[in-house]
Coordinates of N, CA and C in Angstrom, one line a residue:
E1 N 6.3 68.7 -26.3 CA 6.0 67.3 -26.0 C 7.3 66.6 -25.7
I2 N 7.3 65.8 -24.6 CA 8.5 65.1 -24.2 C 8.7 63.9 -25.2
D3 N 10.0 63.8 -25.5 CA 10.4 62.7 -26.4 C 10.9 61.5 -25.6
V4 N 11.8 61.8 -24.6 CA 12.4 60.8 -23.8 C 12.8 61.4 -22.4
V5 N 12.6 60.5 -21.4 CA 13.1 60.8 -20.1 C 14.0 59.7 -19.7
E6 N 15.2 60.0 -19.1 CA 16.2 59.0 -18.8 C 16.9 59.4 -17.5
F7 N 17.6 58.5 -16.9 CA 18.4 58.8 -15.7 C 19.7 58.1 -15.8
M8 N 20.6 58.6 -14.9 CA 21.9 57.9 -14.7 C 22.3 58.2 -13.2
W9 N 23.3 57.4 -12.8 CA 23.8 57.6 -11.4 C 25.3 57.6 -11.5
N10 N 25.9 58.3 -10.6 CA 27.4 58.3 -10.5 C 27.8 58.6 -9.1
N11 N 29.0 58.2 -8.8 CA 29.7 58.5 -7.6 C 31.2 58.7 -8.0
S12 N 32.0 58.7 -6.9 CA 33.5 59.1 -7.2 C 34.2 58.0 -8.1
S13 N 33.6 56.8 -8.1 CA 34.3 55.7 -8.9 C 33.4 55.1 -10.0
T14 N 32.1 55.5 -10.1 CA 31.2 54.8 -11.1 C 30.4 55.8 -11.8
N15 N 30.2 55.6 -13.1 CA 29.3 56.4 -13.9 C 28.5 55.4 -14.7
S16 N 27.1 55.5 -14.6 CA 26.3 54.6 -15.4 C 26.0 55.3 -16.8
Q17 N 25.4 54.5 -17.6 CA 24.9 55.0 -18.9 C 23.6 55.6 -18.7
W18 N 23.1 56.4 -19.6 CA 21.7 56.9 -19.5 C 20.7 55.7 -19.7
I19 N 19.7 55.6 -18.8 CA 18.8 54.5 -18.8 C 17.4 55.1 -19.0
Q20 N 16.7 54.7 -20.1 CA 15.4 55.2 -20.4 C 14.4 54.9 -19.4
M21 N 13.5 55.9 -19.0 CA 12.4 55.7 -18.1 C 11.1 55.5 -18.9
N22 N 10.1 54.9 -18.2 CA 8.9 54.6 -18.8 C 7.7 55.5 -18.4
L23 N 6.9 55.9 -19.3 CA 5.7 56.7 -19.0 C 4.7 55.8 -18.4
V24 N 4.3 56.0 -17.1 CA 3.4 55.1 -16.4 C 2.0 55.8 -16.2
N25 N 1.9 57.1 -16.4 CA 0.7 57.7 -16.1 C 0.7 59.1 -16.9
G26 N -0.5 59.4 -17.5 CA -0.5 60.7 -18.2 C -0.1 60.5 -19.6
N27 N 0.4 61.6 -20.2 CA 0.7 61.6 -21.6 C 2.1 62.3 -21.8
L28 N 2.6 62.3 -23.0 CA 3.9 62.9 -23.3 C 4.1 64.3 -22.9
S29 N 3.0 65.1 -22.8 CA 3.1 66.5 -22.4 C 3.1 66.7 -20.9
D30 N 2.5 65.8 -20.2 CA 2.3 65.9 -18.8 C 2.1 64.5 -18.2
G31 N 3.2 63.8 -17.9 CA 3.1 62.4 -17.5 C 4.0 62.1 -16.3
V32 N 3.8 61.0 -15.8 CA 4.6 60.4 -14.7 C 5.5 59.3 -15.3
W33 N 6.8 59.5 -15.1 CA 7.8 58.5 -15.6 C 8.5 57.8 -14.5
E34 N 8.8 56.6 -14.7 CA 9.5 55.8 -13.7 C 10.5 54.8 -14.3
A35 N 11.4 54.4 -13.4 CA 12.4 53.4 -13.7 C 12.8 52.8 -12.4
N36 N 13.3 51.5 -12.5 CA 13.7 50.9 -11.3 C 15.2 50.8 -11.3
L37 N 15.8 51.0 -10.1 CA 17.2 50.9 -9.9 C 17.4 50.0 -8.7
D38 N 18.1 48.9 -9.0 CA 18.4 47.9 -7.9 C 19.6 48.4 -7.1
S39 N 19.3 49.1 -6.0 CA 20.4 49.7 -5.2 C 21.3 48.6 -4.6
T40 N 20.8 47.4 -4.5 CA 21.6 46.3 -3.9 C 22.8 45.9 -4.8
A41 N 22.7 46.3 -6.1 CA 23.7 46.0 -7.0 C 24.8 47.1 -7.0
L42 N 24.6 48.1 -6.2 CA 25.6 49.2 -6.2 C 26.4 49.1 -4.9
A43 N 27.6 49.5 -5.0 CA 28.5 49.6 -3.8 C 28.0 50.7 -2.8
D44 N 28.2 50.5 -1.6 CA 27.8 51.5 -0.6 C 28.5 52.8 -0.9
G45 N 27.8 53.9 -0.6 CA 28.4 55.2 -0.8 C 27.4 56.3 -1.3
E46 N 27.9 57.5 -1.4 CA 27.1 58.6 -1.9 C 27.0 58.6 -3.4
Y47 N 25.8 58.8 -4.0 CA 25.6 58.8 -5.4 C 24.8 60.1 -5.8
T48 N 25.0 60.5 -7.0 CA 24.2 61.5 -7.6 C 23.3 60.9 -8.7
I49 N 22.0 61.0 -8.5 CA 21.1 60.5 -9.6 C 20.6 61.7 -10.4
T50 N 20.8 61.6 -11.7 CA 20.5 62.7 -12.6 C 19.4 62.2 -13.5
V51 N 18.3 63.0 -13.6 CA 17.2 62.7 -14.5 C 17.2 63.8 -15.6
R52 N 17.1 63.4 -16.8 CA 16.9 64.5 -17.9 C 15.7 64.1 -18.8
A53 N 15.1 65.2 -19.2 CA 14.0 65.1 -20.1 C 14.3 65.8 -21.4
I54 N 14.1 65.2 -22.5 CA 14.4 65.8 -23.8 C 13.1 65.9 -24.6
D55 N 12.8 67.1 -25.1 CA 11.6 67.2 -25.9 C 11.9 66.9 -27.4
K56 N 10.8 67.0 -28.2 CA 10.9 66.7 -29.6 C 11.8 67.7 -30.3
A57 N 12.0 68.9 -29.8 CA 12.9 69.9 -30.4 C 14.3 69.7 -30.0
G58 N 14.6 68.8 -29.1 CA 15.9 68.6 -28.6 C 16.3 69.4 -27.4
N59 N 15.4 70.1 -26.8 CA 15.6 70.9 -25.6 C 15.8 69.9 -24.4
V60 N 16.8 70.2 -23.5 CA 17.1 69.3 -22.4 C 16.9 70.0 -21.1
N61 N 16.2 69.3 -20.2 CA 16.1 69.8 -18.8 C 16.6 68.7 -17.9
T62 N 17.4 69.0 -16.9 CA 18.0 68.0 -16.0 C 17.7 68.5 -14.6
T63 N 17.7 67.5 -13.7 CA 17.6 67.7 -12.2 C 18.4 66.6 -11.6
S64 N 19.0 66.9 -10.5 CA 19.8 65.9 -9.7 C 19.4 65.8 -8.3
L65 N 19.7 64.6 -7.7 CA 19.4 64.3 -6.3 C 20.6 63.5 -5.8
N66 N 21.1 63.9 -4.6 CA 22.1 63.1 -3.9 C 21.5 62.1 -3.0
V67 N 22.0 60.8 -3.1 CA 21.4 59.8 -2.2 C 22.6 59.0 -1.6
L68 N 22.3 58.3 -0.5 CA 23.3 57.5 0.2 C 22.8 56.0 0.0
I69 N 23.6 55.2 -0.6 CA 23.4 53.8 -0.8 C 24.0 53.0 0.4
D70 N 23.3 52.3 1.2 CA 23.8 51.5 2.3 C 23.1 50.1 2.3
N71 N 23.8 49.1 1.8 CA 23.4 47.8 1.8 C 24.0 46.9 2.9
T72 N 24.9 47.5 3.7 CA 25.7 46.7 4.6 C 25.1 46.7 6.0
P73 N 24.9 45.5 6.6 CA 24.3 45.5 7.9 C 25.3 46.0 9.0
P74 N 24.8 46.3 10.1 CA 25.7 46.7 11.3 C 26.6 45.5 11.6
D75 N 27.8 45.9 12.1 CA 28.7 45.0 12.7 C 28.5 44.8 14.2
I76 N 28.2 43.6 14.6 CA 27.8 43.3 15.9 C 28.8 42.4 16.6
T77 N 29.3 42.8 17.8 CA 30.2 42.0 18.6 C 29.6 41.8 20.0
I78 N 29.4 40.5 20.4 CA 28.9 40.2 21.7 C 30.1 40.2 22.6
I79 N 30.1 41.2 23.5 CA 31.2 41.3 24.5 C 31.0 40.3 25.7
T80 N 29.8 40.3 26.2 CA 29.5 39.3 27.2 C 28.0 38.8 26.9
P81 N 27.8 37.5 27.1 CA 28.8 36.5 27.6 C 29.7 36.1 26.5
T82 N 30.8 35.6 26.9 CA 31.8 35.1 25.9 C 31.4 33.7 25.4
Q83 N 32.0 33.4 24.3 CA 31.7 32.0 23.7 C 32.1 31.0 24.7
G84 N 31.2 30.0 25.0 CA 31.5 28.9 25.9 C 31.4 29.2 27.4
A85 N 31.0 30.4 27.7 CA 30.8 30.8 29.1 C 29.9 29.8 29.9
V86 N 30.3 29.6 31.1 CA 29.5 28.7 32.0 C 28.7 29.5 32.9
V87 N 27.4 29.2 33.0 CA 26.4 30.0 33.7 C 25.7 29.0 34.6
Y88 N 25.4 29.3 35.8 CA 24.6 28.4 36.7 C 23.1 28.7 36.5
T89 N 22.3 27.6 36.6 CA 20.9 27.7 36.5 C 20.4 28.8 37.5
G90 N 19.4 29.5 37.1 CA 18.8 30.5 38.0 C 19.6 31.8 38.0
S91 N 20.8 31.9 37.4 CA 21.6 33.1 37.4 C 21.2 34.0 36.2
D92 N 21.5 35.3 36.4 CA 21.3 36.2 35.3 C 22.5 36.1 34.4
V93 N 22.2 36.2 33.1 CA 23.3 36.2 32.1 C 23.4 37.7 31.6
N94 N 24.5 38.3 31.9 CA 24.8 39.7 31.5 C 25.0 39.7 30.0
I95 N 24.2 40.6 29.4 CA 24.4 40.8 27.9 C 25.0 42.2 27.7
R96 N 26.1 42.2 26.9 CA 26.7 43.5 26.6 C 27.2 43.3 25.1
V97 N 26.6 44.1 24.3 CA 26.8 44.0 22.8 C 27.2 45.3 22.3
Q98 N 28.2 45.3 21.4 CA 28.6 46.5 20.7 C 28.2 46.4 19.2
A99 N 27.5 47.5 18.8 CA 27.0 47.5 17.4 C 27.5 48.8 16.7
N100 N 28.1 48.7 15.5 CA 28.5 49.8 14.7 C 28.0 49.7 13.3
D101 N 27.8 50.8 12.7 CA 27.3 50.8 11.3 C 28.0 51.9 10.5
S102 N 28.7 51.5 9.5 CA 29.5 52.4 8.7 C 28.6 53.2 7.6
G103 N 27.4 52.8 7.5 CA 26.5 53.5 6.6 C 25.7 54.6 7.2
V104 N 24.4 54.4 7.2 CA 23.5 55.4 7.7 C 23.5 55.5 9.2
G105 N 24.0 54.5 9.9 CA 24.0 54.4 11.3 C 22.9 53.7 12.0
I106 N 23.0 53.6 13.3 CA 21.9 52.9 14.1 C 21.3 54.0 15.0
A107 N 20.1 54.2 14.9 CA 19.4 55.3 15.7 C 19.4 55.0 17.2
D108 N 19.6 56.0 18.0 CA 19.6 55.8 19.4 C 18.2 55.3 19.8
G109 N 18.1 54.3 20.7 CA 16.8 53.8 21.1 C 16.4 52.6 20.2
T110 N 17.2 52.2 19.2 CA 16.8 51.1 18.4 C 16.8 49.8 19.3
I111 N 15.9 48.9 18.9 CA 15.8 47.7 19.7 C 16.8 46.7 19.3
C112 N 17.5 46.1 20.3 CA 18.4 45.0 20.1 C 17.6 43.7 20.5
N113 N 17.3 42.9 19.6 CA 16.5 41.6 19.9 C 17.5 40.6 20.4
V114 N 17.2 40.0 21.6 CA 17.9 38.9 22.2 C 17.2 37.6 22.1
Y115 N 17.8 36.7 21.4 CA 17.2 35.3 21.2 C 17.9 34.3 22.0
L116 N 17.2 33.4 22.7 CA 17.8 32.3 23.3 C 17.3 31.0 22.6
D117 N 18.2 30.3 22.0 CA 17.8 29.1 21.2 C 16.7 29.5 20.2
N118 N 16.9 30.6 19.5 CA 15.9 31.0 18.4 C 14.6 31.5 18.9
A119 N 14.4 31.7 20.2 CA 13.2 32.3 20.7 C 13.5 33.7 21.3
L120 N 12.7 34.7 20.9 CA 13.0 36.0 21.4 C 12.6 36.1 22.9
V121 N 13.6 36.5 23.7 CA 13.5 36.5 25.1 C 13.5 37.9 25.7
K122 N 14.1 38.9 25.0 CA 14.2 40.2 25.5 C 14.5 41.2 24.4
N123 N 14.1 42.4 24.6 CA 14.4 43.5 23.8 C 15.2 44.5 24.6
L124 N 16.4 44.8 24.2 CA 17.3 45.8 24.8 C 17.3 47.0 24.0
T125 N 17.7 48.1 24.5 CA 17.7 49.4 23.8 C 19.2 49.8 23.5
Y126 N 19.4 50.2 22.2 CA 20.7 50.6 21.8 C 21.0 52.1 22.2
N127 N 22.2 52.3 22.7 CA 22.6 53.6 23.1 C 23.7 54.1 22.1
S128 N 23.3 55.1 21.3 CA 24.2 55.5 20.2 C 25.4 56.3 20.7
T129 N 25.4 56.7 22.0 CA 26.6 57.4 22.5 C 27.7 56.4 22.8
T130 N 27.3 55.2 23.4 CA 28.3 54.2 23.7 C 28.4 53.1 22.7
N131 N 27.4 53.1 21.7 CA 27.3 52.0 20.7 C 27.0 50.6 21.4
L132 N 26.3 50.6 22.5 CA 26.1 49.4 23.2 C 24.6 49.1 23.5
C133 N 24.3 47.8 23.6 CA 23.1 47.3 24.1 C 23.5 46.5 25.4
T134 N 22.8 46.8 26.5 CA 23.2 46.0 27.7 C 21.9 45.6 28.5
G135 N 22.0 44.5 29.2 CA 20.9 44.0 30.0 C 21.2 42.6 30.5
T136 N 20.1 41.9 31.0 CA 20.3 40.6 31.5 C 19.2 39.7 31.0
I137 N 19.4 38.4 30.9 CA 18.4 37.4 30.7 C 18.7 36.3 31.6
S138 N 17.7 35.5 31.8 CA 17.8 34.3 32.7 C 17.9 33.0 31.9
S139 N 18.6 32.1 32.4 CA 18.6 30.8 31.7 C 18.5 29.7 32.7
N140 N 17.5 28.9 32.7 CA 17.2 28.0 33.8 C 17.4 26.5 33.3
A141 N 17.5 26.3 32.0 CA 17.6 25.0 31.5 C 19.0 24.5 31.3
V142 N 19.4 23.4 31.9 CA 20.8 22.9 31.8 C 21.0 22.5 30.4
G143 N 22.2 22.8 30.0 CA 22.7 22.4 28.6 C 23.3 23.5 27.9
T144 N 23.6 23.3 26.6 CA 24.3 24.3 25.8 C 23.2 25.1 25.1
H145 N 23.3 26.5 25.1 CA 22.3 27.3 24.6 C 23.0 28.4 23.7
D146 N 22.3 28.8 22.6 CA 22.8 29.9 21.8 C 22.0 31.2 22.1
I147 N 22.9 32.2 22.3 CA 22.3 33.6 22.4 C 22.6 34.3 21.2
T148 N 21.6 34.8 20.5 CA 21.8 35.6 19.2 C 21.2 37.0 19.5
I149 N 22.0 37.9 19.0 CA 21.6 39.4 19.1 C 21.4 39.8 17.6
V150 N 20.2 40.5 17.4 CA 19.9 41.0 16.1 C 19.6 42.5 16.2
I151 N 20.2 43.4 15.4 CA 20.0 44.8 15.4 C 20.0 45.3 14.0
S152 N 19.2 46.3 13.7 CA 19.1 46.9 12.3 C 19.5 48.3 12.3
D153 N 20.1 48.7 11.2 CA 20.4 50.1 11.0 C 19.2 50.9 10.6
M154 N 19.3 52.2 10.3 CA 18.2 53.0 9.9 C 17.6 52.7 8.6
L155 N 18.2 51.8 7.8 CA 17.6 51.4 6.5 C 17.1 49.9 6.6
N156 N 17.0 49.4 7.8 CA 16.6 48.1 8.1 C 17.6 47.0 7.6
N157 N 18.8 47.3 7.4 CA 19.8 46.3 7.2 C 20.1 45.6 8.6
S158 N 19.8 44.3 8.7 CA 19.9 43.6 9.9 C 21.3 42.8 10.0
G159 N 21.9 43.0 11.2 CA 23.1 42.2 11.5 C 22.8 41.4 12.7
N160 N 23.6 40.3 12.9 CA 23.4 39.4 14.0 C 24.7 38.8 14.4
A161 N 24.8 38.4 15.7 CA 26.0 37.7 16.2 C 25.4 36.6 17.2
T162 N 26.1 35.5 17.3 CA 25.7 34.4 18.2 C 26.9 33.9 19.0
V163 N 26.6 33.6 20.3 CA 27.6 32.9 21.1 C 26.8 31.7 21.8
S164 N 27.5 30.7 22.1 CA 26.9 29.6 22.9 C 27.4 29.6 24.3
I165 N 26.5 29.4 25.2 CA 26.9 29.3 26.6 C 26.5 27.9 27.2
E166 N 27.1 27.5 28.3 CA 26.8 26.3 28.9 C 26.1 26.5 30.2
V167 N 24.9 26.1 30.4 CA 24.2 26.3 31.6 C 24.3 25.0 32.4
T168 N 24.7 25.1 33.7 CA 24.9 23.9 34.5 C 24.3 24.2 35.9
N169 N 24.1 23.2 36.7 CA 23.6 23.4 38.0 C 24.8 23.9 38.9
P170 N 24.5 24.7 39.9 CA 25.6 25.2 40.7 C 26.1 24.0 41.5
P171 N 27.4 24.1 42.0 CA 27.9 23.0 42.8 C 27.2 22.8 44.1
A172 N 27.2 21.6 44.6 CA 26.6 21.4 45.9 C 27.0 22.4 46.9
G173 N 26.1 22.9 47.7 CA 26.4 23.9 48.7 C 26.3 25.3 48.2
G174 N 25.9 25.5 47.0 CA 25.6 26.8 46.5 C 26.6 27.2 45.4
G175 N 26.5 28.4 44.9 CA 27.4 28.7 43.7 C 27.5 30.1 43.6

C-alpha cells in the first residue's frame, strides 16, 4: 500500500523540495495521484521532474521526465514599414517582419496576424528558414495608423510589435 507520492523538479541552477501529491482517484494500492506545478513561476530552460512513491514498508520507486519550460514570447521586429513611414492612399504597404524564439521555436507555416488599428486585416505565413513573415496590406484612410503584428511560438506564447504609419493623399499629378 502506497504511503506517499511526491515530486520535485530541478535544472542546472534550481532544486525544489519534495512536494506531496494528492490521491484523486482510486485507493492507496492502485490510485491516480496529481499535483499542480505553476510553470510560469519557473525560469525558462530544461528541467527534470522526478516522482517518487513510498510504500508503508519504506520501499521507494522513482521515475523521471525531462521537460522544457518556455514562458517567453517570440521576439518580433517589424523591418518594414518603418516607424513613421509615409504611405499614399491606395498604395500597398509592404510588411516584412522578423520573428525569433529562444525557447521551443516558431513552427514553419505559423500564422502572423496583421492588425491595422486593432482590426485583423491579414494573415501572413511564417517561414522558419528565413525567420520572416512577408506580404502587403492596403491602407486607404488618410491619417496615422498603427500596424501590429502578433505571432505565437509552439507553446502559444504570443509576442507582438507595433509601428505607426502616416497615410496621406498622393501629391497632385500622381505619386
